[in-house]
Amino acid sequence: MHYQFDWSQVWQHRDLIFDGLLVTVALSVASLVPTLIIGMLIGTLGASGSRAARTAAGLYVEGMRNVPLLIHMYVWYMALAFLRLPPFACAVLGLTLYSSAYVAELVRSGIGAVPRGQARAAAASGLRPWQALLLVVYPQALRIIAPSLASLASQLIKDSSLASVIAVAELSYQAGAIEGQTFRTFEVYITIAVLYLALVLLVSFAIDRIPGLRDAPSVGRIADA
Amino acid sequence: MLEALLPEALLPEVIRQNLPFLLAGLAMTVRLAAIGIVGGTLLGLLVGVIRYARVPVLSPLAALYVEIVRGTPLLVVLFICYFAIPALLGYRTSAVNAAALGFVLFIAAYLAEDVRSGLRSVPPGLARAGLATGLSTVQVFRLIVLPQALRRIIPPVFSQYVRLFKFTSVASVIGVRELTGSALLVNAREFQPVVILATVALTYLVLCSTLSLVGRLLYARLSVRT
């Protein structure tokens, strides 16, 4: 190995790296919120009794998640360039459409995993259908899919790196810029890899600590009996 | 060969004119995906078994590898394989080889977790029964535990394969001329982003849906009925 390590160059550009980190966090949060909302709506449609709704939800899910995220980004940025959306908005759109398909599948399977007796019992106790969904089915489904949702959130953070190809100045983009100036290839990329790793670990650590999500739901057993 | 399968007259003008170039890109996408799937499956199997069997020394290393790769975006993994590792070790590599290495290392980490959870889901009673009939530990693992685990993990494994297939598009960022890279080059010359990107998106859609259909059919045939 003849490689001379020089971490001072990375340290000198710490402000750029920090800016990139902030944009990555902002991009992830801005995409995660609509992703969860759309995913929940589509997933609920996918679990509904109406065949047309299920087909529509299925088409959305298959259409969105079988196209690479990179293509999603380019479509919004290049093919729909006449909309003149800023790159950040294109990245949010791409990430949201792509990830919401995965969330929809999770929500659908989560609702399916809640015993049917729960919704019927809620209806029998006088709750309206939307109340039964909101107060009885969703909370239980959420607990079931919480671990998968957590890994989806870290997936989204990592996927946000692809926004660099449409010139969103997030972490990977800044890494490329710093590398181009300093040629400290190894140091720069290892640094941002560690930062991504830290973000992902932080998210999974935080989600683990949300009260009520960690304990497995025991309600199902009682309802089955 | 691929040309014969396509009803050329139905294709948009810009695609038809650049068809050989785009098909060469598609061939590269398929090649990268195939290398990633085969190499990643072998490495993932090895790492998953090492973690399952708690092999001393190797098992913590395997866990470290899995955690690091799963916490790093594919783009960064490709940058590390193309720029950082060659710079560190002082060798030269091509973008294609770096991408192939990156895909294998990336997807193997996810597959290893699937393999490990599959192995752990096989009821211990089966292994004990196997030992009781006089099979050796290795035989029990090879003939009883592993086949059942592999059948159980077909769905998650195929969703990783589909994911890898989509993620081969990221190789275009380090300059590999696969489907996305070729399409971007064609677009740079022709500037018809709507038609070109729609065609590429549709191609990925069809291929990924086919791959996940294969997974579902395989699972329907091979799944463990309990």
XYZ file of C-alpha atoms in Angstrom:
451
model
C 0.000 0.000 0.000
C 1.479 3.298 -1.079
C -1.532 5.389 -0.166
C -0.806 8.380 2.039
C -3.744 9.209 4.241
C -4.601 12.870 4.609
C -7.744 13.510 6.592
C -7.041 17.232 7.020
C -8.517 17.941 3.576
C -11.807 16.391 4.648
C -11.726 18.393 7.854
C -11.110 21.603 5.914
C -14.287 21.028 3.935
C -16.361 20.109 6.967
C -18.783 22.990 6.304
C -19.670 21.520 2.874
C -20.117 18.078 4.370
C -22.306 19.507 7.103
C -24.412 21.408 4.538
C -24.806 18.182 2.578
C -25.819 16.315 5.695
C -28.486 18.922 6.428
C -29.857 18.681 2.883
C -29.918 14.880 3.149
C -31.886 15.102 6.386
C -34.240 17.743 4.937
C -34.774 15.706 1.765
C -35.456 12.539 3.768
C -37.947 14.214 6.090
C -39.669 16.113 3.258
C -40.099 12.824 1.378
C -40.909 10.587 4.315
C -44.000 12.546 5.403
C -45.876 12.432 2.049
C -44.570 8.882 1.508
C -46.281 7.711 4.687
C -49.530 9.541 3.900
C -49.795 8.340 0.284
C -48.623 4.855 1.226
C -51.269 4.653 3.931
C -54.047 5.776 1.538
C -53.014 3.418 -1.267
C -52.421 0.559 1.167
C -55.885 1.042 2.678
C -57.397 1.002 -0.817
C -55.442 -2.185 -1.507
C -56.955 -3.840 1.568
C -60.498 -2.603 0.891
C -63.429 -4.725 -0.185
C -63.881 -3.036 -3.538
C -62.263 -4.897 -6.395
C -61.754 -1.726 -8.451
C -59.947 -0.045 -5.542
C -57.722 -3.085 -5.055
C -56.843 -3.175 -8.763
C -56.072 0.552 -8.828
C -53.860 0.238 -5.742
C -52.116 -2.786 -7.241
C -51.394 -0.926 -10.477
C -49.969 2.020 -8.564
C -47.729 -0.208 -6.462
C -46.430 -2.298 -9.365
C -45.974 0.708 -11.628
C -44.084 2.785 -9.105
C -41.830 0.244 -7.503
C -40.789 -1.601 -10.636
C -39.176 1.496 -12.118
C -35.717 2.331 -10.734
C -35.577 5.327 -8.434
C -32.907 6.846 -10.644
C -35.383 6.843 -13.549
C -38.020 8.430 -11.285
C -35.548 11.234 -10.587
C -34.689 11.752 -14.255
C -38.338 11.676 -15.295
C -39.237 14.528 -12.979
C -36.094 16.469 -13.697
C -35.635 15.953 -17.438
C -38.802 14.626 -19.040
C -41.012 17.025 -17.111
C -38.510 19.858 -17.314
C -41.215 22.168 -18.673
C -42.713 22.192 -15.177
C -39.540 23.967 -14.061
C -39.525 22.280 -10.677
C -36.423 22.950 -8.574
C -34.187 19.852 -8.244
C -35.070 19.451 -4.570
C -38.799 19.212 -5.412
C -38.060 16.715 -8.202
C -36.125 14.571 -5.747
C -38.953 14.739 -3.205
C -41.466 13.719 -5.888
C -39.317 10.850 -7.116
C -38.539 9.538 -3.635
C -42.174 9.875 -2.549
C -43.688 8.059 -5.521
C -41.113 5.279 -5.345
C -41.149 4.713 -1.588
C -44.892 5.140 -1.145
C -45.421 1.994 -3.233
C -43.392 0.038 -0.667
C -45.254 1.646 2.232
C -48.573 0.811 0.552
C -47.623 -2.868 0.369
C -46.628 -2.824 4.045
C -49.850 -1.109 5.111
C -51.911 -3.531 3.041
C -50.254 -6.561 4.616
C -50.481 -4.936 8.058
C -54.229 -4.401 7.723
C -54.562 -7.953 6.420
C -52.753 -9.246 9.506
C -55.253 -7.666 11.908
C -57.909 -10.319 12.614
C -61.205 -9.573 10.855
C -63.046 -10.039 14.116
C -61.562 -6.764 15.317
C -63.307 -4.677 12.648
C -66.548 -6.634 13.106
C -66.461 -6.206 16.867
C -65.843 -2.485 16.382
C -68.823 -2.304 14.025
C -70.959 -4.257 16.501
C -70.037 -1.842 19.271
C -71.487 0.987 17.188
C -68.387 2.525 15.627
C -68.739 3.827 12.093
C -66.513 2.156 9.462
C -64.009 5.035 9.417
C -63.913 5.059 13.200
C -63.286 1.318 13.252
C -60.463 1.793 10.755
C -58.917 4.750 12.549
C -59.319 3.620 16.155
C -59.188 -0.160 15.959
C -57.527 -1.442 12.779
C -54.791 1.158 12.116
C -53.224 1.147 15.599
C -52.875 -2.638 15.517
C -51.637 -2.705 11.929
C -49.085 -0.016 12.738
C -47.603 -2.100 15.522
C -47.310 -5.094 13.225
C -45.530 -3.200 10.463
C -43.454 -0.891 12.687
C -40.153 -2.804 12.253
C -40.545 -2.886 8.470
C -41.489 0.790 8.405
C -38.319 1.559 10.335
C -36.156 -0.255 7.813
C -38.056 1.514 5.047
C -37.216 4.869 6.598
C -33.504 4.015 6.603
C -33.862 2.779 3.036
C -35.278 6.168 2.103
C -32.369 8.008 3.709
C -29.913 5.926 1.718
C -31.962 6.238 -1.476
C -31.903 10.028 -1.126
C -28.243 9.820 -2.224
C -29.517 9.347 -5.791
C -30.789 12.936 -5.731
C -27.155 13.890 -6.355
C -27.582 12.943 -10.039
C -30.085 15.753 -10.513
C -27.804 18.240 -8.750
C -29.406 18.350 -5.324
C -26.510 19.374 -3.078
C -26.913 16.598 -0.537
C -24.226 14.514 1.096
C -23.163 12.401 -1.906
C -23.132 15.441 -4.171
C -20.896 17.360 -1.781
C -18.632 14.336 -1.503
C -18.202 14.365 -5.269
C -17.466 18.091 -5.198
C -14.869 17.785 -2.426
C -13.286 14.777 -4.081
C -13.009 16.732 -7.304
C -11.105 19.514 -5.541
C -8.867 17.551 -3.212
C -8.469 14.088 -4.838
C -8.645 12.590 -1.333
C -10.886 9.868 -2.758
C -10.698 7.331 0.002
C -11.014 9.736 2.924
C -14.000 11.586 1.436
C -16.085 8.541 0.541
C -15.343 6.730 3.779
C -16.385 9.845 5.687
C -19.755 10.097 3.989
C -20.297 6.337 4.252
C -19.808 6.684 8.009
C -22.211 9.646 8.110
C -24.918 7.679 6.276
C -24.336 4.752 8.603
C -24.691 7.072 11.598
C -27.957 8.523 10.236
C -29.415 5.080 9.609
C -28.378 3.790 13.035
C -29.796 6.912 14.661
C -33.160 6.387 12.969
C -33.431 2.733 13.906
C -32.340 3.558 17.456
C -34.964 6.319 17.720
C -37.778 4.187 16.312
C -36.921 1.367 18.694
C -37.536 3.750 21.554
C -40.996 4.940 20.528
C -43.181 3.640 23.355
C -45.808 1.082 22.430
C -44.193 0.047 19.152
C -41.670 -2.390 20.493
C -43.972 -4.807 22.298
C -45.642 -7.286 19.983
C -49.418 -6.881 19.810
C -51.179 -9.432 21.984
C -54.680 -8.356 20.973
C -54.779 -10.683 18.004
C -54.693 -13.796 20.135
C -57.614 -12.731 22.276
C -59.713 -11.850 19.247
C -58.987 -15.170 17.588
C -60.126 -17.163 20.590
C -31.301 -11.718 -31.480
C -33.219 -9.329 -29.225
C -34.230 -7.301 -32.261
C -36.345 -10.171 -33.525
C -38.486 -10.123 -30.397
C -39.536 -6.509 -30.750
C -42.214 -5.232 -33.093
C -39.944 -2.545 -34.449
C -42.654 -0.651 -36.283
C -44.364 0.082 -32.980
C -41.314 1.783 -31.511
C -40.960 5.562 -31.522
C -38.640 6.988 -34.169
C -35.865 8.008 -31.779
C -35.790 4.574 -30.146
C -35.795 2.765 -33.487
C -32.858 4.796 -34.749
C -30.783 4.082 -31.661
C -31.991 0.545 -31.117
C -28.660 -1.333 -31.411
C -27.037 1.073 -28.952
C -29.894 0.819 -26.468
C -30.032 -2.968 -26.764
C -26.306 -3.141 -26.050
C -27.089 -1.143 -22.922
C -29.880 -3.527 -22.016
C -27.497 -6.454 -22.486
C -25.061 -4.790 -20.072
C -27.873 -4.268 -17.548
C -28.799 -7.945 -17.754
C -25.152 -8.947 -17.467
C -24.567 -6.783 -14.383
C -27.771 -8.034 -12.779
C -26.807 -11.645 -13.494
C -23.333 -11.180 -12.003
C -24.852 -9.456 -8.975
C -27.492 -12.142 -8.484
C -25.140 -15.125 -8.851
C -22.182 -13.612 -6.975
C -24.368 -11.970 -4.355
C -26.282 -15.187 -3.712
C -23.088 -17.199 -3.219
C -21.500 -14.587 -0.936
C -24.780 -13.999 0.888
C -25.167 -17.725 1.475
C -21.636 -17.957 2.844
C -22.016 -14.929 5.131
C -25.485 -15.987 6.280
C -24.305 -19.513 7.160
C -21.244 -18.133 8.975
C -23.489 -15.918 11.105
C -26.043 -18.700 11.674
C -23.401 -21.219 12.732
C -21.635 -18.576 14.886
C -18.251 -19.488 13.438
C -15.664 -17.996 15.827
C -13.761 -14.904 14.572
C -15.543 -14.963 11.192
C -19.033 -14.434 12.612
C -18.384 -10.991 14.161
C -16.579 -9.947 10.983
C -19.565 -11.082 8.917
C -21.910 -9.125 11.195
C -19.747 -6.022 10.804
C -19.763 -6.374 7.012
C -23.550 -6.792 6.922
C -24.187 -3.793 9.176
C -21.796 -1.487 7.343
C -23.071 -2.312 3.866
C -26.719 -2.150 4.912
C -26.135 1.298 6.351
C -24.465 2.661 3.215
C -26.250 3.816 0.044
C -25.518 1.808 -3.101
C -24.204 4.956 -4.767
C -21.572 5.306 -2.058
C -20.725 1.596 -2.278
C -20.122 2.018 -6.025
C -18.002 5.132 -5.458
C -15.938 3.239 -2.903
C -15.478 0.276 -5.262
C -14.616 2.491 -8.235
C -12.554 5.256 -6.631
C -11.661 4.598 -3.015
C -10.548 0.960 -2.892
C -8.445 1.145 -6.094
C -6.824 4.365 -4.791
C -6.088 2.715 -1.470
C -4.715 -0.529 -2.841
C -3.140 1.057 -5.900
C -4.785 -0.875 -8.728
C -6.756 0.268 -11.780
C -10.229 -0.947 -12.511
C -12.895 -0.400 -15.138
C -16.282 1.059 -14.295
C -17.975 -2.213 -15.271
C -15.804 -4.320 -12.974
C -16.171 -1.854 -10.122
C -19.956 -1.844 -10.560
C -20.079 -5.647 -10.636
C -17.993 -5.826 -7.447
C -20.190 -3.192 -5.829
C -23.424 -5.001 -6.709
C -22.143 -8.325 -5.366
C -20.937 -6.761 -2.101
C -24.116 -4.696 -1.737
C -26.782 -7.288 -2.374
C -24.933 -10.081 -0.540
C -25.299 -8.167 2.738
C -29.092 -8.111 2.374
C -29.284 -11.711 1.144
C -27.127 -12.854 4.074
C -29.754 -11.530 6.486
C -32.508 -13.346 4.585
C -30.487 -16.575 4.628
C -29.824 -16.259 8.346
C -33.458 -15.614 9.241
C -34.500 -18.482 6.958
C -32.100 -20.869 8.681
C -33.374 -19.790 12.075
C -36.989 -20.336 11.045
C -36.478 -24.075 10.465
C -37.911 -25.879 13.508
C -35.093 -27.350 15.655
C -37.014 -30.603 15.983
C -36.225 -31.415 12.344
C -32.491 -31.131 12.919
C -32.760 -33.268 16.046
C -34.758 -35.884 14.172
C -32.078 -35.883 11.487
C -29.338 -36.397 14.067
C -31.359 -39.191 15.666
C -31.494 -41.071 12.350
C -27.704 -41.105 12.333
C -26.882 -38.259 9.946
C -23.813 -36.173 10.727
C -24.155 -32.484 11.647
C -22.965 -31.441 8.195
C -25.404 -33.824 6.529
C -28.279 -32.542 8.657
C -27.430 -29.001 7.659
C -26.970 -29.775 3.963
C -29.892 -32.181 3.516
C -32.500 -30.946 5.996
C -32.008 -27.424 7.337
C -30.603 -25.617 4.295
C -33.147 -26.839 1.681
C -36.070 -25.888 3.904
C -34.592 -22.513 4.761
C -33.969 -21.731 1.096
C -37.552 -22.596 0.160
C -38.882 -20.319 2.861
C -36.852 -17.301 1.829
C -37.773 -17.307 -1.873
C -40.075 -14.234 -1.576
C -37.622 -11.899 0.232
C -34.734 -13.130 -1.895
C -36.577 -12.404 -5.119
C -37.559 -8.978 -3.910
C -33.835 -8.358 -3.347
C -33.147 -9.613 -6.886
C -35.727 -7.190 -8.268
C -34.196 -4.432 -6.182
C -30.759 -5.232 -7.557
C -32.102 -5.236 -11.101
C -33.465 -1.740 -10.602
C -30.315 -0.624 -8.832
C -28.112 -1.611 -11.789
C -29.254 1.767 -13.175
C -27.047 3.458 -10.564
C -23.984 2.123 -12.419
C -24.673 4.830 -15.000
C -23.450 7.366 -12.431
C -19.919 5.938 -12.547
C -20.088 5.841 -16.339
C -21.202 2.301 -17.137
C -23.170 2.187 -20.397
C -26.016 0.006 -19.221
C -29.639 0.707 -20.125
C -29.913 3.973 -18.191
C -26.452 5.165 -19.159
C -27.068 4.451 -22.848
C -30.457 6.140 -22.717
C -28.916 9.247 -21.171
C -26.285 9.321 -23.901
C -28.940 8.966 -26.598
C -30.911 11.721 -24.925
C -27.878 13.989 -24.827
C -27.718 13.753 -28.625
C -31.396 13.624 -29.570
C -32.912 15.505 -26.669
C -36.246 13.723 -26.479
C -36.350 12.999 -22.743
C -40.053 12.153 -22.572
C -39.986 9.371 -25.175
C -36.592 8.018 -24.158
C -37.203 7.952 -20.409
C -40.709 6.522 -20.844
C -39.306 3.698 -22.967
C -36.577 2.967 -20.450
C -39.025 3.076 -17.531
C -41.358 0.685 -19.352
C -38.479 -1.686 -20.094
C -37.493 -1.839 -16.425
C -41.156 -2.218 -15.462
C -41.638 -5.231 -17.732
C -38.366 -6.910 -16.748
C -38.790 -6.346 -13.005
C -42.404 -7.531 -13.054
C -41.279 -10.657 -14.914
C -38.536 -11.319 -12.377
C -40.919 -10.971 -9.441
C -43.457 -13.185 -11.244
C -40.769 -15.863 -11.578
C -40.211 -15.565 -7.827
C -43.906 -15.993 -7.099
C -44.218 -19.025 -9.383
C -41.123 -20.598 -7.860
C -42.466 -20.028 -4.367
C -45.873 -21.464 -5.285
C -44.118 -24.626 -6.512
C -41.531 -25.016 -3.798
C -42.982 -23.462 -0.675
C -43.066 -25.577 2.472
C -46.640 -26.557 3.138
C -47.389 -26.663 6.813
